[in-house]
Short mmCIF file of C-alpha atoms in Angstrom, two decimals:
data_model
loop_
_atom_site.label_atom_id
_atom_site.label_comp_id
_atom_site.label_asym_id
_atom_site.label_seq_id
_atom_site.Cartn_x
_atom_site.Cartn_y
_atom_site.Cartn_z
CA UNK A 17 -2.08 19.30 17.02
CA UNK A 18 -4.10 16.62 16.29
CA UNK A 19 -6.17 14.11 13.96
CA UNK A 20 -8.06 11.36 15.89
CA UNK A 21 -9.08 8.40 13.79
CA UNK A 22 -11.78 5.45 14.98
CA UNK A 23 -11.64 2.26 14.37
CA UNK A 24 -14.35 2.11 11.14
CA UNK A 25 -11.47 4.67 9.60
CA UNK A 26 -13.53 7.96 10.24
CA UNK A 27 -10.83 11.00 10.49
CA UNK A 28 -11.54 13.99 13.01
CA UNK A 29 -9.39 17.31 12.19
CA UNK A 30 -9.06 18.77 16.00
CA UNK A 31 -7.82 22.32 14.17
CA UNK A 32 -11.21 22.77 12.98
CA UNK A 33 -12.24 23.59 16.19
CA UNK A 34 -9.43 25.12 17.58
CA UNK A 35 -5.68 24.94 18.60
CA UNK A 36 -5.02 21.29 19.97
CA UNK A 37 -1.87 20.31 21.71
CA UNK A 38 -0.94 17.26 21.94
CA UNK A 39 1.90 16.00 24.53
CA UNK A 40 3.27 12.79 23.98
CA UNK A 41 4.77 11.21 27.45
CA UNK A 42 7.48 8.61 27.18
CA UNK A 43 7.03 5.17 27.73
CA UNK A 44 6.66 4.12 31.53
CA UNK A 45 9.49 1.62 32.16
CA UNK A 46 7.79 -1.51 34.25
CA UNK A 47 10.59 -3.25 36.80
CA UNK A 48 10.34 -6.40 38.71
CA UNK A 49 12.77 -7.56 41.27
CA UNK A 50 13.01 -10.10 44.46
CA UNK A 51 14.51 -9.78 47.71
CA UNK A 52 17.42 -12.39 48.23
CA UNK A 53 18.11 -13.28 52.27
CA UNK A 54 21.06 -12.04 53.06
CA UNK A 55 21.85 -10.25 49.62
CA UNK A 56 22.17 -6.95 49.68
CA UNK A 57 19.83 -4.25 47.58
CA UNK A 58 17.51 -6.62 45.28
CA UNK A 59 17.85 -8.70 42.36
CA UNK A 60 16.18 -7.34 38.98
CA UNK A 61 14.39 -9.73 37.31
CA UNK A 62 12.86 -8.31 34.29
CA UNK A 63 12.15 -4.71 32.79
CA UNK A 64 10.36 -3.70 29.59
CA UNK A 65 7.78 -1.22 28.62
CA UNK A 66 4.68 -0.46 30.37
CA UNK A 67 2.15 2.09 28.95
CA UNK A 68 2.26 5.29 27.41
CA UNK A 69 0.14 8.57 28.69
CA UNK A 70 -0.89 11.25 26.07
CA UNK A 71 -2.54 14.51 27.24
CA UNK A 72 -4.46 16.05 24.53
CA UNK A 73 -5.19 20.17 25.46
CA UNK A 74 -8.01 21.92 23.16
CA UNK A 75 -8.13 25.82 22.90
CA UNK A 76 -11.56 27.01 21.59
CA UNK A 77 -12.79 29.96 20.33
CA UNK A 78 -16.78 30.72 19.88
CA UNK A 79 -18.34 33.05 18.24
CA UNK A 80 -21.15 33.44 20.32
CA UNK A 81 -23.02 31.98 22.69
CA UNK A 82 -24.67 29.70 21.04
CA UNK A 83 -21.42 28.74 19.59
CA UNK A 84 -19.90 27.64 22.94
CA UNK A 85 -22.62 24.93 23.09
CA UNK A 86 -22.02 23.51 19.69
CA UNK A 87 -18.27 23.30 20.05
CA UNK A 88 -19.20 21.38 23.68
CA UNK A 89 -21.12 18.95 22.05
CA UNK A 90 -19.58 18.12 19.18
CA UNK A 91 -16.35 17.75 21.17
CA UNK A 92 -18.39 15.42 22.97
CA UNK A 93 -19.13 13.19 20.23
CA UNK A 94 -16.14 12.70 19.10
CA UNK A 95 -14.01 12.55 22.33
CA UNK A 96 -16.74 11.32 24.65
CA UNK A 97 -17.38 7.49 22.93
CA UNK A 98 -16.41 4.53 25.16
CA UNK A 99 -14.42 2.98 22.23
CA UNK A 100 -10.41 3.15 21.85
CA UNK A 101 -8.97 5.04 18.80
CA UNK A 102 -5.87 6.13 16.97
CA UNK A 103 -4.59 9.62 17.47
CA UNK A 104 -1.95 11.05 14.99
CA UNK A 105 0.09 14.31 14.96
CA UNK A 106 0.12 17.42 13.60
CA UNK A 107 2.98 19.57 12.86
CA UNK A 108 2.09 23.80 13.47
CA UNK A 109 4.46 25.15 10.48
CA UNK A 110 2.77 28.81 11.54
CA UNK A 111 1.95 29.94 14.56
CA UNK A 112 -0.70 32.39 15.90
CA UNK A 113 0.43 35.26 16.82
CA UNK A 114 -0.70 37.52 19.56
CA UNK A 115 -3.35 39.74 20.04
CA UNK A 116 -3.39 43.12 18.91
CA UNK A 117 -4.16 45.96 21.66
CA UNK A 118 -7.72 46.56 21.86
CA UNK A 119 -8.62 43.30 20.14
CA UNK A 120 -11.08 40.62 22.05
CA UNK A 121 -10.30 36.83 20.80
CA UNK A 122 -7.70 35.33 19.32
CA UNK A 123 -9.93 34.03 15.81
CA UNK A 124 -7.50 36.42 13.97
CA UNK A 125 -4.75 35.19 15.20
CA UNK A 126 -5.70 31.62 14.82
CA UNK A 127 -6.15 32.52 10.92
CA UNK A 128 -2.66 32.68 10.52
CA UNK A 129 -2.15 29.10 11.56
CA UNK A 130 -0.87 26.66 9.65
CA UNK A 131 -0.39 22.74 10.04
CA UNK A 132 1.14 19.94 8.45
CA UNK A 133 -0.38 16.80 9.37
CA UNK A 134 1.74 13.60 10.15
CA UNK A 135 -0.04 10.87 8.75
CA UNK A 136 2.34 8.18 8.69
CA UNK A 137 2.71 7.36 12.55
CA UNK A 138 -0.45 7.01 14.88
CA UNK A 139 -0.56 5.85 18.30
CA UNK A 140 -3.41 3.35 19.95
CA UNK A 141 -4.89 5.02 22.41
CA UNK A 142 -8.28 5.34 25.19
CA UNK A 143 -9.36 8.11 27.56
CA UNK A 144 -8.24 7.70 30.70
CA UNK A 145 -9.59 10.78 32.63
CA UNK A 146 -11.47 13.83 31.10
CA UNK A 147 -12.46 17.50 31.93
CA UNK A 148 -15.63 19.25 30.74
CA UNK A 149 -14.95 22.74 28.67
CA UNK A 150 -14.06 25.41 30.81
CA UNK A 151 -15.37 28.63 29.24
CA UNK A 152 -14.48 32.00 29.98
CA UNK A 153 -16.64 34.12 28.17
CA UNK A 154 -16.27 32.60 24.32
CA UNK A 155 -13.03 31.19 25.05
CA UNK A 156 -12.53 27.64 26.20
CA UNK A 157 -10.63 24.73 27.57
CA UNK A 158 -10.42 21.15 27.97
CA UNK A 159 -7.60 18.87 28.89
CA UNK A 160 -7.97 14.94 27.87
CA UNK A 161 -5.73 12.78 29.70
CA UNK A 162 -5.46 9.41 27.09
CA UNK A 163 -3.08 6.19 27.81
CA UNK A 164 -2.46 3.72 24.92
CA UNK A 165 -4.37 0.59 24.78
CA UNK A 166 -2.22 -1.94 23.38
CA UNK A 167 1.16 -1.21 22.24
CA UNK A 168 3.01 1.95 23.80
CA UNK A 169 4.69 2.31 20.60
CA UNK A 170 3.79 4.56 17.34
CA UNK A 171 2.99 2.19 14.89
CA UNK A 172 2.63 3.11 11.14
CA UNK A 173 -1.20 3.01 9.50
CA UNK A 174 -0.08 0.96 6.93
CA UNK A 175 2.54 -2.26 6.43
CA UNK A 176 5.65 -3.52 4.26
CA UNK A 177 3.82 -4.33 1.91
CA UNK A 178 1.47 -1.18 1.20
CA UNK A 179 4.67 0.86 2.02
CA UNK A 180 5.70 -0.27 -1.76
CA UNK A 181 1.91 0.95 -3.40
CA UNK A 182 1.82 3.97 -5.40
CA UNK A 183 -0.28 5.87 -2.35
CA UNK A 184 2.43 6.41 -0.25
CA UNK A 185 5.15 8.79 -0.87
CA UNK A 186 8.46 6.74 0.06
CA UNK A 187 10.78 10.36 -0.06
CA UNK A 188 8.12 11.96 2.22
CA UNK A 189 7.74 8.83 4.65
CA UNK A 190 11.71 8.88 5.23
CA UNK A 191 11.63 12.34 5.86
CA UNK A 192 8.95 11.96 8.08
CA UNK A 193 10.06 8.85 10.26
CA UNK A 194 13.30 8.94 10.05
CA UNK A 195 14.30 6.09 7.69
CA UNK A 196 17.53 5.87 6.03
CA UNK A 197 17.14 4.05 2.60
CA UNK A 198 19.89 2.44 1.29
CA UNK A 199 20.62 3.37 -2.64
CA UNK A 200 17.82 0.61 -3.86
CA UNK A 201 13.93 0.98 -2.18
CA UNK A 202 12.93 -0.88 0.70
CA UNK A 203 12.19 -4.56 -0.32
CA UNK A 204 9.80 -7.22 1.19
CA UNK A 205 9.46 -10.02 -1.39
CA UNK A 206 12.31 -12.28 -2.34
CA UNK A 207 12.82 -14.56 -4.67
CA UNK A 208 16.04 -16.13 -3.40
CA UNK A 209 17.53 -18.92 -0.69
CA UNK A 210 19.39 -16.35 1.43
CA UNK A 211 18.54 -12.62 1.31
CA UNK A 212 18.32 -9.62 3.62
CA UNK A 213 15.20 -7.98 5.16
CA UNK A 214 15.38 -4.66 6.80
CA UNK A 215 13.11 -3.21 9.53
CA UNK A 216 12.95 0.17 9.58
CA UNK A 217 11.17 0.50 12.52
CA UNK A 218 12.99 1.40 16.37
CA UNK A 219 11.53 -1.74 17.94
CA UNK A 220 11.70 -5.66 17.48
CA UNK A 221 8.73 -7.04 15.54
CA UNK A 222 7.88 -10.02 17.96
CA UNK A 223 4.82 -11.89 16.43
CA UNK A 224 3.44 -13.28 19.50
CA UNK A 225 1.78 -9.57 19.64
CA UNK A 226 2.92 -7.90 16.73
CA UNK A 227 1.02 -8.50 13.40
CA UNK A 228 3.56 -10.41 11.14
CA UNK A 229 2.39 -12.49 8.15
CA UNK A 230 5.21 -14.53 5.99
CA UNK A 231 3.96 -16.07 2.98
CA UNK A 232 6.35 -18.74 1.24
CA UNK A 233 5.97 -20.54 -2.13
CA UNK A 234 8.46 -22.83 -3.73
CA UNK A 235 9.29 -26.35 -4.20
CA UNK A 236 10.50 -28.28 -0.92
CA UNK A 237 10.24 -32.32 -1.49
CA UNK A 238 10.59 -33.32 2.11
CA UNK A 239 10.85 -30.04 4.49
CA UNK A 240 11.65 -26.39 4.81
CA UNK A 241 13.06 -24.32 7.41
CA UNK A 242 13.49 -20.75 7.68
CA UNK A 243 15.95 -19.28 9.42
CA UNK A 244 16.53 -15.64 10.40
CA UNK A 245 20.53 -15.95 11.62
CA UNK A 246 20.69 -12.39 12.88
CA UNK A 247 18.07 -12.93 15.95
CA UNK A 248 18.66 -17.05 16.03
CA UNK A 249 15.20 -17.82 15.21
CA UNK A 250 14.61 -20.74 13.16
CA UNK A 251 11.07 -22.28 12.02
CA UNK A 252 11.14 -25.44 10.51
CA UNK A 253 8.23 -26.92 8.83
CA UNK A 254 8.23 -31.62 8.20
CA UNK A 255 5.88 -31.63 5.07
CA UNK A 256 6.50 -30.94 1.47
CA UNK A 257 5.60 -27.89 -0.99
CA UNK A 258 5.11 -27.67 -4.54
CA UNK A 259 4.87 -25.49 -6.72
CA UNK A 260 1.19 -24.86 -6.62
CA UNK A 261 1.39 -24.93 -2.05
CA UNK A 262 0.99 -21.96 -0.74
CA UNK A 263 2.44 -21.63 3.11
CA UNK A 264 1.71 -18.87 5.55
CA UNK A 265 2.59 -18.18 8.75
CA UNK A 266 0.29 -15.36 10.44
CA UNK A 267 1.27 -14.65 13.63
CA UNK A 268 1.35 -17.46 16.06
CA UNK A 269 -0.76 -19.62 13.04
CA UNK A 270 1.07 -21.73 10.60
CA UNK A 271 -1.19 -22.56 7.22
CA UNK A 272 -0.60 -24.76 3.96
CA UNK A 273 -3.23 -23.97 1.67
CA UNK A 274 -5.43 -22.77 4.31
CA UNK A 275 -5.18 -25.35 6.45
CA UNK A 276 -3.41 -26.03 9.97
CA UNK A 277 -0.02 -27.58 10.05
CA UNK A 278 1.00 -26.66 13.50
CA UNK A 279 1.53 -30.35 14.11
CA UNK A 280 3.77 -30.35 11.40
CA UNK A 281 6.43 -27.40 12.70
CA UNK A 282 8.83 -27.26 15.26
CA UNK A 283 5.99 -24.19 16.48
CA UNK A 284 8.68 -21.41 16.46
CA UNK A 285 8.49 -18.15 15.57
CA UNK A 286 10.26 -15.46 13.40
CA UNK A 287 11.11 -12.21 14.75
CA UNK A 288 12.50 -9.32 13.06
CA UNK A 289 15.02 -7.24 15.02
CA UNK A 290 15.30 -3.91 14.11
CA UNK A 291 17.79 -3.02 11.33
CA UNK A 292 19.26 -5.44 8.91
CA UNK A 293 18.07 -9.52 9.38
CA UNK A 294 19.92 -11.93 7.44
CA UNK A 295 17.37 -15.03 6.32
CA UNK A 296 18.40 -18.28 5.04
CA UNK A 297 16.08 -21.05 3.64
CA UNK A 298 16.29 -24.50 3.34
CA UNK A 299 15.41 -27.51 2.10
CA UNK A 300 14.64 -26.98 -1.42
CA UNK A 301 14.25 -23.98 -3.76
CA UNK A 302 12.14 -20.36 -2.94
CA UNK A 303 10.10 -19.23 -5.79
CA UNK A 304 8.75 -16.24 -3.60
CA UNK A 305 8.67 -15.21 -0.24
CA UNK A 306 7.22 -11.88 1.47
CA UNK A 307 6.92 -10.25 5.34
CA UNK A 308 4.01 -7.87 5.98
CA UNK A 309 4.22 -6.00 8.82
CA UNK A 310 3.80 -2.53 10.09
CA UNK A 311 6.37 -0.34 12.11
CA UNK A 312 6.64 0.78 15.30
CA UNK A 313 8.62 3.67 16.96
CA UNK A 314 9.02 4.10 20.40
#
């Protein structure tokens, strides 16, 4: 069950040309250790997540001979490119049933299938090894063995902010993911000195990888620091803003009005742990402040 997606933002429907399953491994845990003289067993010195693997099975059904060749190629353009890609879910709410006595191929039964795509978490991924079809008569195989590229985590195809635009359903995203509202909707802009933000997400948005893109106006006459007290992370900018300054920091990038003012920081960064982060600012008054960022599940 699943919808592959490439980078320009073309969608492939795998149902259309069969029954896909799609088995999502969990993440490979990477450890590091050292060998003390005369310590017993070994000293770990660091773990965190490695890669993920994804195996990706197509069933096919042709309906001739002819057929088998079309399916093989256009499998092959859309699996076959030496590009990475997302790959999202897809939920079977009805599934085939099996074949009558007598009957041949399972196309009836695959009539009665129903799915329920999941659109809202997608996972970065290229092909790591690959099998040809296997056909057996005008019934066919192939297994896709995928590993993610970047992140090992789901991520979601769209951020805090767009989260809020009338596209998305916010009922069917929490159903879908898992998120709790509280009784008021998710907010990302503020308009105060001291305020809560709350990642949804299962996993701590670190920007030095992660995109993460605060944007602060307000009037500060000699300074401003912002300080998230739940993780201890505290950025602190020297210069002033007014009312008409816009700063941003993107990442590892800090910009006033589009220029550089790394010179100008303390060149820390804000994280977001996952649930509730308390933020306090300083050093004058916040007219508006926002966090864009997307979430990730592990």
């Amino acid at each position: 069950m699943a919808i592959l997606e490439t980078m320009d933002g073309v969608r492939h429907d795998l149902t259309k040309y069969g029954v896909p399953v799609l088995k999502i491994a969990p993440i490979d845990i990477v450890y590091n250790s050292e060998n003390i003289k005369g310590r017993p067993g070994r000293n770990r010195t660091e773990r965190y997540h490695g890669v993920r693997k994804l195996q990706l099975t197509l069933l096919l059904q042709a309906k001739n001979v002819t057929d088998t060749e079309l399916l093989t190629d256009k499998l092959a353009d859309i699996l076959d490119g030496d590009e990475e890609f997302y790959i999202y879910q897809q939920l079977m709410t009805n599934s085939y049933k099996f074949e009558l006595p007598g009957e041949s191929s399972f196309v009836r039964a695959l009539d009665n299938v129903e799915w329920t795509s999941h659109m809202y978490k997608r996972w970065k991924v290229e092909r790591l090894n690959n099998d040809a079809v296997e056909w057996n008569g005008l019934r066919g195989k192939r297994v896709i063995e995928f590993e993610t590229s970047d992140l090992p985590y789901g991520e979601t195809p769209f951020t805090s902010l767009q989260l809020l635009g009338k596209e998305w359903d916010l009922n069917q995203i929490a159903w879908g993911l898992g998120f709790e509202w509280d009784d008021d909707s998710p907010q990302f802009t503020f308009a105060s000195n001291n305020f809560t933000l709350k990642n949804y997400g299962q996993v701590t948005i670190n920007p030095r990888y992660m995109p993460l893109r605060i944007v602060l106006r307000g009037n500060f006459s000699s300074g401003v620091s912002i300080s998230n007290q739940s993780t201890g992370d505290t950025f602190a900018y020297n210069g002033s803003l007014t009312a008409n300054d816009t700063m941003i920091i993107d990442g590892v990038s800090y910009l006033k009005n589009g220029q550089h003012i790394t010179g100008q920081t303390n060149k820390k960064l804000i994280s977001l742990k996952r649930g509730v982060n308390q933020f306090v600012i300083s050093g004058g008054t916040v007219a508006s402040i926002s966090f864009d960022f997307p979430f990730y599940f592990k």
